[in-house]
Amino acid sequence: QKEVEQNSGPLSVPEGAIASLNCTYSDRGSQSFFWYRQYSGKSPELIMFIYSNGDKEDGRFTAQLNKASQYVSLLIRDSQPSDSATYLCAVNAGGTSYGKLTFGQGTILTVHP
Amino acid sequence: DGGITQSPKYLFRKEGQNVTLSCEQNLNHDAMYWYRQDPGQGLRLIYYSQIVNDFQKGDIAEGYSVSREKKESFPLTVTSAQKNPTAFYLCASSIARQTLDQPQHFGDGTRLSIL
């Protein structure tokens, strides 16, 4: 079983819709969770992070964390064609490995006009 | 402007050759990381360093070597022992503080191909 698994894509949504990206992780001791966006041919850029159960909102983006279910998601409201990219989920196990992230394989999102 | 600079952008390696990828940061970050990304895949950790003169192997360290002689610099050498080096290599850095809110920030990457 992969340590960090993302829903298989590609995911296609119409402009203005809500895009939902999901991520599960196997290490129950994982402490913080990061979402990165990666445009084709470019490096990843941080969208947001979360470490407490519940929702965290930043503009059109909402991260949701459920540690009991070992599940983290990213919602993108009012999706725009410029949101089309690969979204990477990353998990920090904490402890002596603080700072070290484990990445999922990514979900490709396409927002069509 | 503060950031992470990787060079070169594109690199070609001949059979049996070692090549070195440069990574420099002026963010005053303690920790630095090297990842490899293959097409359609996530990032896999090669090596990381949390302090000068110390580094640890990641998940796929075989065929690679690093050094951390200065806080700002973390070069990666792809040795001839790495039989499948064609990939996108990403360098990242972060504050090495034991808190939960320490994201990694990435350079623009180096694309390595075999001639």
PDB file of C-alpha atoms in Angstrom:
ATOM      1  CA  GLN A   1       0.000   0.000   0.000  1.00  0.00           C
ATOM      2  CA  LYS A   2       1.327   3.427  -0.948  1.00  0.00           C
ATOM      3  CA  GLU A   3       2.037   5.766   1.949  1.00  0.00           C
ATOM      4  CA  VAL A   4       0.167   8.685   0.371  1.00  0.00           C
ATOM      5  CA  GLU A   5      -2.468   7.966  -2.215  1.00  0.00           C
ATOM      6  CA  GLN A   6      -4.465  10.443  -4.281  1.00  0.00           C
ATOM      7  CA  ASN A   7      -7.639   9.860  -6.250  1.00  0.00           C
ATOM      8  CA  SER A   8      -6.787   8.723  -9.724  1.00  0.00           C
ATOM      9  CA  GLY A   9      -7.393  11.267 -12.424  1.00  0.00           C
ATOM     10  CA  PRO A  10      -7.570  12.950 -14.584  1.00  0.00           C
ATOM     11  CA  LEU A  11     -10.393  15.000 -13.105  1.00  0.00           C
ATOM     12  CA  SER A  12     -12.353  17.225 -15.450  1.00  0.00           C
ATOM     13  CA  VAL A  13     -14.790  19.895 -14.255  1.00  0.00           C
ATOM     14  CA  PRO A  14     -16.585  22.762 -16.006  1.00  0.00           C
ATOM     15  CA  GLU A  15     -15.631  26.330 -15.299  1.00  0.00           C
ATOM     16  CA  GLY A  16     -17.371  27.650 -12.188  1.00  0.00           C
ATOM     17  CA  ALA A  17     -17.849  24.197 -10.629  1.00  0.00           C
ATOM     18  CA  ILE A  18     -16.312  22.828  -7.424  1.00  0.00           C
ATOM     19  CA  ALA A  19     -13.324  20.547  -7.901  1.00  0.00           C
ATOM     20  CA  SER A  20     -12.712  17.996  -5.158  1.00  0.00           C
ATOM     21  CA  LEU A  21      -9.295  16.413  -4.750  1.00  0.00           C
ATOM     22  CA  ASN A  22      -8.742  13.630  -2.251  1.00  0.00           C
ATOM     23  CA  CYS A  23      -5.768  12.136  -0.463  1.00  0.00           C
ATOM     24  CA  THR A  24      -5.396   9.262   2.019  1.00  0.00           C
ATOM     25  CA  TYR A  25      -2.309   8.424   4.056  1.00  0.00           C
ATOM     26  CA  SER A  26      -1.172   5.302   5.858  1.00  0.00           C
ATOM     27  CA  ASP A  27       0.921   6.689   8.772  1.00  0.00           C
ATOM     28  CA  ARG A  28      -1.512   7.406  11.583  1.00  0.00           C
ATOM     29  CA  GLY A  29       1.146   9.542  13.301  1.00  0.00           C
ATOM     30  CA  SER A  30       1.280  12.022  10.405  1.00  0.00           C
ATOM     31  CA  GLN A  31       1.005  15.545  11.687  1.00  0.00           C
ATOM     32  CA  SER A  32       0.740  18.092   8.887  1.00  0.00           C
ATOM     33  CA  PHE A  33      -0.538  18.046   5.349  1.00  0.00           C
ATOM     34  CA  PHE A  34       0.287  20.193   2.349  1.00  0.00           C
ATOM     35  CA  TRP A  35      -1.293  20.803  -1.041  1.00  0.00           C
ATOM     36  CA  TYR A  36       0.914  21.865  -3.938  1.00  0.00           C
ATOM     37  CA  ARG A  37      -0.070  22.856  -7.473  1.00  0.00           C
ATOM     38  CA  GLN A  38       2.246  21.977 -10.353  1.00  0.00           C
ATOM     39  CA  TYR A  39       1.752  23.356 -13.832  1.00  0.00           C
ATOM     40  CA  SER A  40       3.086  21.268 -16.702  1.00  0.00           C
ATOM     41  CA  GLY A  41       6.860  21.563 -16.927  1.00  0.00           C
ATOM     42  CA  LYS A  42       7.099  23.705 -13.800  1.00  0.00           C
ATOM     43  CA  SER A  43       8.006  23.127 -10.163  1.00  0.00           C
ATOM     44  CA  PRO A  44       5.402  22.662  -7.403  1.00  0.00           C
ATOM     45  CA  GLU A  45       4.050  25.732  -5.621  1.00  0.00           C
ATOM     46  CA  LEU A  46       2.413  25.662  -2.207  1.00  0.00           C
ATOM     47  CA  ILE A  47      -1.342  26.276  -2.097  1.00  0.00           C
ATOM     48  CA  MET A  48      -2.022  25.674   1.581  1.00  0.00           C
ATOM     49  CA  PHE A  49      -1.369  23.417   4.555  1.00  0.00           C
ATOM     50  CA  ILE A  50      -3.467  22.056   7.406  1.00  0.00           C
ATOM     51  CA  TYR A  51      -2.682  20.272  10.658  1.00  0.00           C
ATOM     52  CA  SER A  52      -5.886  20.467  12.730  1.00  0.00           C
ATOM     53  CA  ASN A  53      -9.001  18.410  12.116  1.00  0.00           C
ATOM     54  CA  GLY A  54     -11.688  20.311  10.263  1.00  0.00           C
ATOM     55  CA  ASP A  55     -11.704  22.854   7.486  1.00  0.00           C
ATOM     56  CA  LYS A  56      -9.269  25.610   6.593  1.00  0.00           C
ATOM     57  CA  GLU A  57     -10.254  28.167   3.977  1.00  0.00           C
ATOM     58  CA  ASP A  58      -8.042  30.432   1.871  1.00  0.00           C
ATOM     59  CA  GLY A  59      -9.859  32.299  -0.875  1.00  0.00           C
ATOM     60  CA  ARG A  60     -11.368  29.787  -3.298  1.00  0.00           C
ATOM     61  CA  PHE A  61      -9.484  26.905  -1.683  1.00  0.00           C
ATOM     62  CA  THR A  62     -10.621  24.823   1.303  1.00  0.00           C
ATOM     63  CA  ALA A  63      -8.554  22.064   2.854  1.00  0.00           C
ATOM     64  CA  GLN A  64     -10.347  19.450   4.942  1.00  0.00           C
ATOM     65  CA  LEU A  65      -8.626  17.089   7.372  1.00  0.00           C
ATOM     66  CA  ASN A  66     -10.012  14.016   9.116  1.00  0.00           C
ATOM     67  CA  LYS A  67      -7.250  12.312  11.081  1.00  0.00           C
ATOM     68  CA  ALA A  68      -9.509   9.490  12.311  1.00  0.00           C
ATOM     69  CA  SER A  69     -10.175   8.502   8.700  1.00  0.00           C
ATOM     70  CA  GLN A  70      -6.625   9.415   7.613  1.00  0.00           C
ATOM     71  CA  TYR A  71      -8.054  11.574   4.887  1.00  0.00           C
ATOM     72  CA  VAL A  72      -7.311  15.065   3.586  1.00  0.00           C
ATOM     73  CA  SER A  73      -9.018  16.848   0.731  1.00  0.00           C
ATOM     74  CA  LEU A  74      -8.788  20.065  -1.243  1.00  0.00           C
ATOM     75  CA  LEU A  75     -11.870  21.820  -2.606  1.00  0.00           C
ATOM     76  CA  ILE A  76     -11.557  24.465  -5.283  1.00  0.00           C
ATOM     77  CA  ARG A  77     -14.645  26.628  -5.599  1.00  0.00           C
ATOM     78  CA  ASP A  78     -15.542  28.544  -8.762  1.00  0.00           C
ATOM     79  CA  SER A  79     -12.931  26.597 -10.733  1.00  0.00           C
ATOM     80  CA  GLN A  80     -11.134  28.531 -13.461  1.00  0.00           C
ATOM     81  CA  PRO A  81      -9.242  27.261 -16.530  1.00  0.00           C
ATOM     82  CA  SER A  82      -6.088  28.639 -14.848  1.00  0.00           C
ATOM     83  CA  ASP A  83      -6.609  26.028 -12.093  1.00  0.00           C
ATOM     84  CA  SER A  84      -5.827  23.297 -14.624  1.00  0.00           C
ATOM     85  CA  ALA A  85      -2.713  21.631 -13.230  1.00  0.00           C
ATOM     86  CA  THR A  86      -1.478  18.611 -11.277  1.00  0.00           C
ATOM     87  CA  TYR A  87      -2.255  18.782  -7.566  1.00  0.00           C
ATOM     88  CA  LEU A  88       0.134  17.070  -5.172  1.00  0.00           C
ATOM     89  CA  CYS A  89      -0.724  16.035  -1.640  1.00  0.00           C
ATOM     90  CA  ALA A  90       2.226  15.864   0.791  1.00  0.00           C
ATOM     91  CA  VAL A  91       2.363  14.540   4.335  1.00  0.00           C
ATOM     92  CA  ASN A  92       4.788  15.365   7.164  1.00  0.00           C
ATOM     93  CA  ALA A  93       5.233  12.521   9.636  1.00  0.00           C
ATOM     94  CA  GLY A  94       6.768  14.827  12.227  1.00  0.00           C
ATOM     95  CA  GLY A  95       8.931  13.513  15.055  1.00  0.00           C
ATOM     96  CA  THR A  96      12.604  13.137  14.161  1.00  0.00           C
ATOM     97  CA  SER A  97      11.654  13.416  10.492  1.00  0.00           C
ATOM     98  CA  TYR A  98      10.328  16.939  10.884  1.00  0.00           C
ATOM     99  CA  GLY A  99      10.391  18.779   7.590  1.00  0.00           C
ATOM    100  CA  LYS A 100      10.532  15.591   5.532  1.00  0.00           C
ATOM    101  CA  LEU A 101       7.518  15.217   3.252  1.00  0.00           C
ATOM    102  CA  THR A 102       6.071  12.189   1.500  1.00  0.00           C
ATOM    103  CA  PHE A 103       4.226  13.031  -1.720  1.00  0.00           C
ATOM    104  CA  GLY A 104       1.309  11.363  -3.448  1.00  0.00           C
ATOM    105  CA  GLN A 105       1.429  10.659  -7.165  1.00  0.00           C
ATOM    106  CA  GLY A 106      -0.676  13.714  -8.004  1.00  0.00           C
ATOM    107  CA  THR A 107      -4.102  14.274  -9.557  1.00  0.00           C
ATOM    108  CA  ILE A 108      -4.405  16.036 -12.896  1.00  0.00           C
ATOM    109  CA  LEU A 109      -7.225  18.586 -12.922  1.00  0.00           C
ATOM    110  CA  THR A 110      -8.644  20.053 -16.117  1.00  0.00           C
ATOM    111  CA  VAL A 111     -11.128  22.924 -15.949  1.00  0.00           C
ATOM    112  CA  HIS A 112     -12.885  23.373 -19.270  1.00  0.00           C
ATOM    113  CA  PRO A 113     -14.648  26.596 -20.325  1.00  0.00           C
TER     114      PRO A 113
ATOM    115  CA  ASP B   1      14.539  38.511  -4.103  1.00  0.00           C
ATOM    116  CA  GLY B   2      14.840  35.452  -1.882  1.00  0.00           C
ATOM    117  CA  GLY B   3      14.547  32.093  -3.510  1.00  0.00           C
ATOM    118  CA  ILE B   4      16.060  28.833  -4.644  1.00  0.00           C
ATOM    119  CA  THR B   5      18.206  28.722  -7.772  1.00  0.00           C
ATOM    120  CA  GLN B   6      18.828  25.494  -9.614  1.00  0.00           C
ATOM    121  CA  SER B   7      21.249  25.200 -12.497  1.00  0.00           C
ATOM    122  CA  PRO B   8      21.457  24.244 -15.221  1.00  0.00           C
ATOM    123  CA  LYS B   9      17.863  24.079 -16.469  1.00  0.00           C
ATOM    124  CA  TYR B  10      18.740  21.290 -18.899  1.00  0.00           C
ATOM    125  CA  LEU B  11      21.582  18.794 -18.635  1.00  0.00           C
ATOM    126  CA  PHE B  12      22.701  15.903 -20.788  1.00  0.00           C
ATOM    127  CA  ARG B  13      24.751  13.024 -19.499  1.00  0.00           C
ATOM    128  CA  LYS B  14      26.912  10.639 -21.480  1.00  0.00           C
ATOM    129  CA  GLU B  15      27.311   6.993 -20.530  1.00  0.00           C
ATOM    130  CA  GLY B  16      29.721   6.527 -17.636  1.00  0.00           C
ATOM    131  CA  GLN B  17      29.748  10.196 -16.753  1.00  0.00           C
ATOM    132  CA  ASN B  18      29.065  11.827 -13.399  1.00  0.00           C
ATOM    133  CA  VAL B  19      27.150  15.102 -13.499  1.00  0.00           C
ATOM    134  CA  THR B  20      26.475  17.629 -10.749  1.00  0.00           C
ATOM    135  CA  LEU B  21      23.285  19.640 -10.323  1.00  0.00           C
ATOM    136  CA  SER B  22      23.556  22.904  -8.445  1.00  0.00           C
ATOM    137  CA  CYS B  23      21.097  24.182  -5.828  1.00  0.00           C
ATOM    138  CA  GLU B  24      21.586  27.487  -3.997  1.00  0.00           C
ATOM    139  CA  GLN B  25      19.150  29.232  -1.638  1.00  0.00           C
ATOM    140  CA  ASN B  26      19.188  32.650  -0.002  1.00  0.00           C
ATOM    141  CA  LEU B  27      16.168  32.082   2.238  1.00  0.00           C
ATOM    142  CA  ASN B  28      18.346  31.325   5.277  1.00  0.00           C
ATOM    143  CA  HIS B  29      16.695  27.902   5.477  1.00  0.00           C
ATOM    144  CA  ASP B  30      18.442  25.183   7.447  1.00  0.00           C
ATOM    145  CA  ALA B  31      16.968  22.189   5.623  1.00  0.00           C
ATOM    146  CA  MET B  32      17.409  21.293   1.970  1.00  0.00           C
ATOM    147  CA  TYR B  33      16.066  18.404  -0.107  1.00  0.00           C
ATOM    148  CA  TRP B  34      16.517  16.731  -3.477  1.00  0.00           C
ATOM    149  CA  TYR B  35      13.656  15.028  -5.282  1.00  0.00           C
ATOM    150  CA  ARG B  36      13.312  13.150  -8.505  1.00  0.00           C
ATOM    151  CA  GLN B  37      10.113  13.300 -10.576  1.00  0.00           C
ATOM    152  CA  ASP B  38       9.396  10.933 -13.440  1.00  0.00           C
ATOM    153  CA  PRO B  39       6.652  11.678 -16.007  1.00  0.00           C
ATOM    154  CA  GLY B  40       3.189  11.366 -14.501  1.00  0.00           C
ATOM    155  CA  GLN B  41       4.602  10.575 -11.067  1.00  0.00           C
ATOM    156  CA  GLY B  42       4.866  12.291  -7.732  1.00  0.00           C
ATOM    157  CA  LEU B  43       8.109  13.375  -6.101  1.00  0.00           C
ATOM    158  CA  ARG B  44      10.528  10.840  -4.644  1.00  0.00           C
ATOM    159  CA  LEU B  45      13.078  11.923  -2.043  1.00  0.00           C
ATOM    160  CA  ILE B  46      16.727  11.309  -2.915  1.00  0.00           C
ATOM    161  CA  TYR B  47      18.641  13.014  -0.070  1.00  0.00           C
ATOM    162  CA  TYR B  48      17.960  15.632   2.538  1.00  0.00           C
ATOM    163  CA  SER B  49      20.006  17.738   4.936  1.00  0.00           C
ATOM    164  CA  GLN B  50      18.779  19.459   8.077  1.00  0.00           C
ATOM    165  CA  ILE B  51      22.077  21.087   9.018  1.00  0.00           C
ATOM    166  CA  VAL B  52      25.450  21.914   7.472  1.00  0.00           C
ATOM    167  CA  ASN B  53      27.843  18.957   7.169  1.00  0.00           C
ATOM    168  CA  ASP B  54      25.060  16.433   7.758  1.00  0.00           C
ATOM    169  CA  PHE B  55      22.681  14.699   5.348  1.00  0.00           C
ATOM    170  CA  GLN B  56      20.499  11.592   5.218  1.00  0.00           C
ATOM    171  CA  LYS B  57      19.461   9.204   2.480  1.00  0.00           C
ATOM    172  CA  GLY B  58      15.928   9.417   1.211  1.00  0.00           C
ATOM    173  CA  ASP B  59      13.937   6.677  -0.479  1.00  0.00           C
ATOM    174  CA  ILE B  60      15.985   6.414  -3.694  1.00  0.00           C
ATOM    175  CA  ALA B  61      19.583   7.427  -2.795  1.00  0.00           C
ATOM    176  CA  GLU B  62      21.372   4.709  -4.782  1.00  0.00           C
ATOM    177  CA  GLY B  63      23.451   6.168  -7.607  1.00  0.00           C
ATOM    178  CA  TYR B  64      23.401   9.690  -6.142  1.00  0.00           C
ATOM    179  CA  SER B  65      25.649  11.649  -3.783  1.00  0.00           C
ATOM    180  CA  VAL B  66      25.395  15.034  -2.063  1.00  0.00           C
ATOM    181  CA  SER B  67      27.412  17.413   0.069  1.00  0.00           C
ATOM    182  CA  ARG B  68      26.403  20.232   2.415  1.00  0.00           C
ATOM    183  CA  GLU B  69      29.481  22.328   3.101  1.00  0.00           C
ATOM    184  CA  LYS B  70      27.577  25.617   3.241  1.00  0.00           C
ATOM    185  CA  LYS B  71      24.112  26.457   4.485  1.00  0.00           C
ATOM    186  CA  GLU B  72      23.196  28.007   1.141  1.00  0.00           C
ATOM    187  CA  SER B  73      24.312  25.164  -1.113  1.00  0.00           C
ATOM    188  CA  PHE B  74      23.280  21.507  -1.573  1.00  0.00           C
ATOM    189  CA  PRO B  75      24.692  20.080  -4.830  1.00  0.00           C
ATOM    190  CA  LEU B  76      23.563  16.700  -6.137  1.00  0.00           C
ATOM    191  CA  THR B  77      25.867  14.418  -8.132  1.00  0.00           C
ATOM    192  CA  VAL B  78      24.275  11.832 -10.388  1.00  0.00           C
ATOM    193  CA  THR B  79      26.871   9.121 -10.693  1.00  0.00           C
ATOM    194  CA  SER B  80      27.391   6.575 -13.461  1.00  0.00           C
ATOM    195  CA  ALA B  81      25.933   3.999 -11.071  1.00  0.00           C
ATOM    196  CA  GLN B  82      22.488   5.556 -11.616  1.00  0.00           C
ATOM    197  CA  LYS B  83      21.387   3.594 -14.658  1.00  0.00           C
ATOM    198  CA  ASN B  84      18.172   5.461 -15.347  1.00  0.00           C
ATOM    199  CA  PRO B  85      18.921   9.120 -14.595  1.00  0.00           C
ATOM    200  CA  THR B  86      16.485  10.712 -17.055  1.00  0.00           C
ATOM    201  CA  ALA B  87      14.072  12.720 -14.897  1.00  0.00           C
ATOM    202  CA  PHE B  88      13.100  16.142 -13.592  1.00  0.00           C
ATOM    203  CA  TYR B  89      15.189  16.971 -10.494  1.00  0.00           C
ATOM    204  CA  LEU B  90      13.809  19.362  -7.910  1.00  0.00           C
ATOM    205  CA  CYS B  91      15.598  21.017  -5.026  1.00  0.00           C
ATOM    206  CA  ALA B  92      13.631  22.346  -2.065  1.00  0.00           C
ATOM    207  CA  SER B  93      14.332  24.036   1.242  1.00  0.00           C
ATOM    208  CA  SER B  94      12.497  24.662   4.486  1.00  0.00           C
ATOM    209  CA  ILE B  95      12.985  26.047   7.966  1.00  0.00           C
ATOM    210  CA  ALA B  96      14.209  23.100  10.075  1.00  0.00           C
ATOM    211  CA  ARG B  97      12.119  24.007  13.078  1.00  0.00           C
ATOM    212  CA  GLN B  98      10.152  21.289  14.799  1.00  0.00           C
ATOM    213  CA  THR B  99       6.752  22.777  14.150  1.00  0.00           C
ATOM    214  CA  LEU B 100       3.887  21.691  11.990  1.00  0.00           C
ATOM    215  CA  ASP B 101       3.756  24.673   9.671  1.00  0.00           C
ATOM    216  CA  GLN B 102       6.951  24.311   7.708  1.00  0.00           C
ATOM    217  CA  PRO B 103       6.303  23.921   4.001  1.00  0.00           C
ATOM    218  CA  GLN B 104       9.016  23.219   1.511  1.00  0.00           C
ATOM    219  CA  HIS B 105       9.732  25.752  -1.218  1.00  0.00           C
ATOM    220  CA  PHE B 106      11.008  24.571  -4.583  1.00  0.00           C
ATOM    221  CA  GLY B 107      13.492  25.715  -7.187  1.00  0.00           C
ATOM    222  CA  ASP B 108      12.604  25.662 -10.892  1.00  0.00           C
ATOM    223  CA  GLY B 109      14.167  22.240 -11.455  1.00  0.00           C
ATOM    224  CA  THR B 110      16.759  20.651 -13.731  1.00  0.00           C
ATOM    225  CA  ARG B 111      15.824  18.277 -16.562  1.00  0.00           C
ATOM    226  CA  LEU B 112      18.450  15.582 -16.992  1.00  0.00           C
ATOM    227  CA  SER B 113      18.590  13.389 -20.082  1.00  0.00           C
ATOM    228  CA  ILE B 114      20.922  10.701 -21.355  1.00  0.00           C
ATOM    229  CA  LEU B 115      22.750  11.297 -24.637  1.00  0.00           C
TER     230      LEU B 115
END
